[in-house]
Short mmCIF file of C-alpha atoms in Angstrom, two decimals:
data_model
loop_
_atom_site.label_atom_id
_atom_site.label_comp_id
_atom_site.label_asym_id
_atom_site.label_seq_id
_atom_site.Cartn_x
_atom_site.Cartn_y
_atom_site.Cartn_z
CA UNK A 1 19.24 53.99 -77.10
CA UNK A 2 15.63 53.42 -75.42
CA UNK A 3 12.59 53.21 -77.89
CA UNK A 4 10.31 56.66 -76.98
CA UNK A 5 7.25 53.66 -76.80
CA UNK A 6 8.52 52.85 -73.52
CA UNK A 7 7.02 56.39 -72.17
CA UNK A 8 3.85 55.21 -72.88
CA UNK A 9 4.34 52.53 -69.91
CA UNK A 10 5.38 55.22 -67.60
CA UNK A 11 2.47 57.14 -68.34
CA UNK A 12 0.67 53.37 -67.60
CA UNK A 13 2.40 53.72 -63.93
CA UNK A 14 0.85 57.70 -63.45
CA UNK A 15 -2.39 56.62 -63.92
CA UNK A 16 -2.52 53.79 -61.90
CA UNK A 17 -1.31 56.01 -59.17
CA UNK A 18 -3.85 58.90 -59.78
CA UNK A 19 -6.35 55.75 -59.79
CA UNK A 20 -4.84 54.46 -56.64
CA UNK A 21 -4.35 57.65 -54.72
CA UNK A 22 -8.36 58.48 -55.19
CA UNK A 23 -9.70 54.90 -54.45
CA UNK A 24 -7.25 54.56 -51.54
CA UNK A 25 -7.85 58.07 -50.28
CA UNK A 26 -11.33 57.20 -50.78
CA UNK A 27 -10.97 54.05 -48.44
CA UNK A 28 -9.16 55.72 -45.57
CA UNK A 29 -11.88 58.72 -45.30
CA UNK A 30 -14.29 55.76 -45.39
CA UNK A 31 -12.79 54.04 -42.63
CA UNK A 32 -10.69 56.10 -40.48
CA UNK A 33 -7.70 53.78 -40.49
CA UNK A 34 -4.17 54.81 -40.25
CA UNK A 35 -3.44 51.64 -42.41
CA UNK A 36 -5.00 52.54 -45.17
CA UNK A 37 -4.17 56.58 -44.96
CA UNK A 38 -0.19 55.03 -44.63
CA UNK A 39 -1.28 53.34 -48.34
CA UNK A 40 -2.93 55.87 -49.30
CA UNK A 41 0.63 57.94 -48.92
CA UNK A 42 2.51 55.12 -50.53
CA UNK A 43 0.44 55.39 -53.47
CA UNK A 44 1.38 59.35 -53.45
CA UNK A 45 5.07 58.13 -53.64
CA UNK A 46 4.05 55.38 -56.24
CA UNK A 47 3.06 59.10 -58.62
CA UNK A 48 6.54 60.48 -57.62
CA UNK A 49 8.42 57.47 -58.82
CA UNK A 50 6.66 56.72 -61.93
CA UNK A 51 6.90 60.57 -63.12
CA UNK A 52 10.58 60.14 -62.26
CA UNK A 53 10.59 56.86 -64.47
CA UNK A 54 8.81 59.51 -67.27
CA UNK A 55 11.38 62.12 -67.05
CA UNK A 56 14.65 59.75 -67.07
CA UNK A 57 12.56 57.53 -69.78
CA UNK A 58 12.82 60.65 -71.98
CA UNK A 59 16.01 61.68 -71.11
CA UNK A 60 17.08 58.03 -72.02
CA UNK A 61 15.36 57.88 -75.49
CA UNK A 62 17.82 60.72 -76.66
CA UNK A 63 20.35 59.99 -79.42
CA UNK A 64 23.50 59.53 -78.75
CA UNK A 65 25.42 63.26 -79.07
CA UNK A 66 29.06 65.28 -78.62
CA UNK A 67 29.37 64.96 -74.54
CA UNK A 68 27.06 61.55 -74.99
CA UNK A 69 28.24 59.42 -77.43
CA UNK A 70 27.09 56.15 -75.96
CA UNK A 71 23.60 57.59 -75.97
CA UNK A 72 21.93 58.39 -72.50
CA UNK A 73 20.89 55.62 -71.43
CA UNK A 74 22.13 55.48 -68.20
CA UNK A 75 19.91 58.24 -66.84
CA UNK A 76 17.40 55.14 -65.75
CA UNK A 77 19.73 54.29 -62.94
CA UNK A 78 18.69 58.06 -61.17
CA UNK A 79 14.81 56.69 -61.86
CA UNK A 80 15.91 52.89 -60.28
CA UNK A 81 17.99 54.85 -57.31
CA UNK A 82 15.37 57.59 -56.64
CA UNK A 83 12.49 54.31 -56.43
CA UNK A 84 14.49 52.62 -53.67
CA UNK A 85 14.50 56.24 -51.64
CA UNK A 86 10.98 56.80 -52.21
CA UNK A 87 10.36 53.32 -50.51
CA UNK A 88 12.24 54.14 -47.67
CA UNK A 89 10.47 58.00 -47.01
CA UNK A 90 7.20 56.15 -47.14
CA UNK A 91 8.44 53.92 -44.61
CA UNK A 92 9.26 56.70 -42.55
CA UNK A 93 6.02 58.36 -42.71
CA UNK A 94 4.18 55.65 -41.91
CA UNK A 95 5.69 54.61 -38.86
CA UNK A 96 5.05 58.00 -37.39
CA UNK A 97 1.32 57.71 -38.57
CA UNK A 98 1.25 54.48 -36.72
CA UNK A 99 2.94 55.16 -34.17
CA UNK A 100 0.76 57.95 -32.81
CA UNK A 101 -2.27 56.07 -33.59
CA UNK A 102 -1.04 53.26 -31.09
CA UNK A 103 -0.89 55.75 -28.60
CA UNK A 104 -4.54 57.02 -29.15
CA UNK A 105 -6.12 54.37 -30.98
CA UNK A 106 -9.29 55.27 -32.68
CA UNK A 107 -12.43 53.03 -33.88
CA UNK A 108 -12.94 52.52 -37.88
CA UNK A 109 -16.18 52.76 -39.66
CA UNK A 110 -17.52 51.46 -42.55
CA UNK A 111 -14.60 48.86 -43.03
CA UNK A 112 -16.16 46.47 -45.69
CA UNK A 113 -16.56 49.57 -48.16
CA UNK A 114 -13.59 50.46 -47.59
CA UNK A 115 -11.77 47.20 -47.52
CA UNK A 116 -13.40 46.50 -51.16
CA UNK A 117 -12.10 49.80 -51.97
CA UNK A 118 -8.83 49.35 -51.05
CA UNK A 119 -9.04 46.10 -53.01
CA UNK A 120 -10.10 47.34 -56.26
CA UNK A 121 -6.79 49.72 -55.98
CA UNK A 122 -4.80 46.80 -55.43
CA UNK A 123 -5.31 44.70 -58.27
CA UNK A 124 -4.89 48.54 -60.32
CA UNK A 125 -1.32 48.04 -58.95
CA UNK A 126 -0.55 44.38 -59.60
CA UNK A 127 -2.01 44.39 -63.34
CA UNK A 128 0.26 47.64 -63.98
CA UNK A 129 3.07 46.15 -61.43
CA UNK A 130 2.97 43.16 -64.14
CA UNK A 131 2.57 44.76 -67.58
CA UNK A 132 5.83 47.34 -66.10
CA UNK A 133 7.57 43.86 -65.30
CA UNK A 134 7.13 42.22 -68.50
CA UNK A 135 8.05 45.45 -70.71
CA UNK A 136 11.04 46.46 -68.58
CA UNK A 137 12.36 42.79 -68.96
CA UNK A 138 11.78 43.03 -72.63
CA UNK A 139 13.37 45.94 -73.23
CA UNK A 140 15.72 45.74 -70.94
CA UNK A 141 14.86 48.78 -68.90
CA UNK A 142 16.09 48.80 -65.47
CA UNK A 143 13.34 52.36 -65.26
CA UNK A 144 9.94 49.95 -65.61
CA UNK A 145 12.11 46.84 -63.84
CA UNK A 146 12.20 49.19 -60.71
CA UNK A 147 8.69 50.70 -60.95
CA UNK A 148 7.31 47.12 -61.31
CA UNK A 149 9.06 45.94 -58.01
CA UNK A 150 7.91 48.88 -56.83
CA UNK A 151 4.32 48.41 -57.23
CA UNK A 152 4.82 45.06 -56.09
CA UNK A 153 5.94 46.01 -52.72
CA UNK A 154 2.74 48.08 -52.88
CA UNK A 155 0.76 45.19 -53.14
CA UNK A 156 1.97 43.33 -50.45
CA UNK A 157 2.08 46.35 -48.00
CA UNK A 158 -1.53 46.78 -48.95
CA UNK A 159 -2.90 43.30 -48.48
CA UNK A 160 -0.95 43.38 -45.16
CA UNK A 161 -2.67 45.98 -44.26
CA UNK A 162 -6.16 45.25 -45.45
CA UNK A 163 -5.68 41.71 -43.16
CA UNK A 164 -4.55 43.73 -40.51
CA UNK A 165 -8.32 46.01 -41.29
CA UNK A 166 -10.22 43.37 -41.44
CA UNK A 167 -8.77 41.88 -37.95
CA UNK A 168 -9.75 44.62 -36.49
CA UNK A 169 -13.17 44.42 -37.86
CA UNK A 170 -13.40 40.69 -36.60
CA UNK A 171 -11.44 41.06 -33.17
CA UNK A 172 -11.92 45.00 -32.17
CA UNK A 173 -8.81 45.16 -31.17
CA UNK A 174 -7.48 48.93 -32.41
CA UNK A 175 -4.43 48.43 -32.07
CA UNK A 176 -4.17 46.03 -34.67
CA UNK A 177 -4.77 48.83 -37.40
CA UNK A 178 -1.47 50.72 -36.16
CA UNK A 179 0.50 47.78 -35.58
CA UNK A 180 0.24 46.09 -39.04
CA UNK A 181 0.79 49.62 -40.62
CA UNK A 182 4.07 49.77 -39.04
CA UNK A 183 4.94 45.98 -40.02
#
């Protein structure tokens, strides 16, 4: 049986993503970019999982009982499975984001706010991405394992896509901000 403490790290992961979601939101209004409105959905998809990794974390801490009498632990697997399909939506999404700004690419404004922006939400991810990693490993919770590695890919995705920004802030080449959204 799960300790109920480890709730408290999914509720850690929520408000990361509420804190994401605005300051990412924030940076794509800023700018105008279809990279950063593609991380800006991620991040939406970041609050999906982790309340998924709430409810199954709860369902999880139950006692064992008559129709569970090995406990209920294996309700994180739905949480781990329903991470790995949230991944691949937001992949979808974005690529249609992208690919209709390639065909009418549009200039960005006020990129270094929003790059700095888009920053700050990024290192939000990777402290929570690492305090998820280091619990789920501890308690041997395959819920915060997959959030973590979740949040991770998040990271990366972004700081792909803030190089890709800030090449198109240095080059002026538009259709750099679609392209690296769809990488």
């Amino acid at each position: 049986m799960l300790s109920p403490s480890l709730k408290r790290y999914a509720w850690l992961s929520i408000a990361a993503a509420l804190a994401t979601i605005a300051l990412k939101t924030a940076a794509w209004w800023l700018t105008g970019s279809v990279g950063l409105l593609s991380d800006a959905l991620e991040s939406g998809v970041n609050l999906a999982g982790a309340l998924m990794a709430l409810a199954m974390l709860t369902v999880a801490a139950q006692p064992p009982d008559d129709d569970h009498a090995y406990g209920h632990g294996k309700a994180e697997y739905f949480a781990s499975g329903f991470e790995g399909f949230l991944i691949l939506a937001a992949a979808v999404g974005i690529a249609i984001a992208a690919v209709d700004r390639l065909l009418d690419p549009q200039p960005l404004d006020q990129i270094g706010i929003g790059l700095v922006v888009s920053v700050l939400a990024s290192l939000i991810n990777l402290a929570t991405a690492r305090v998820l990693l280091a619990a789920g490993r501890e308690h041997r919770s395959i819920t915060l394992e997959a959030d973590a590695h979740h949040l991770m890919t998040d990271v990366w995705t972004s700081a792909g896509v803030i190089a890709g920004v800030g090449a198109v802030a240095l080059t002026g080449w538009l259709w750099l901000d679609p392209a690296v959204a769809l990488l």
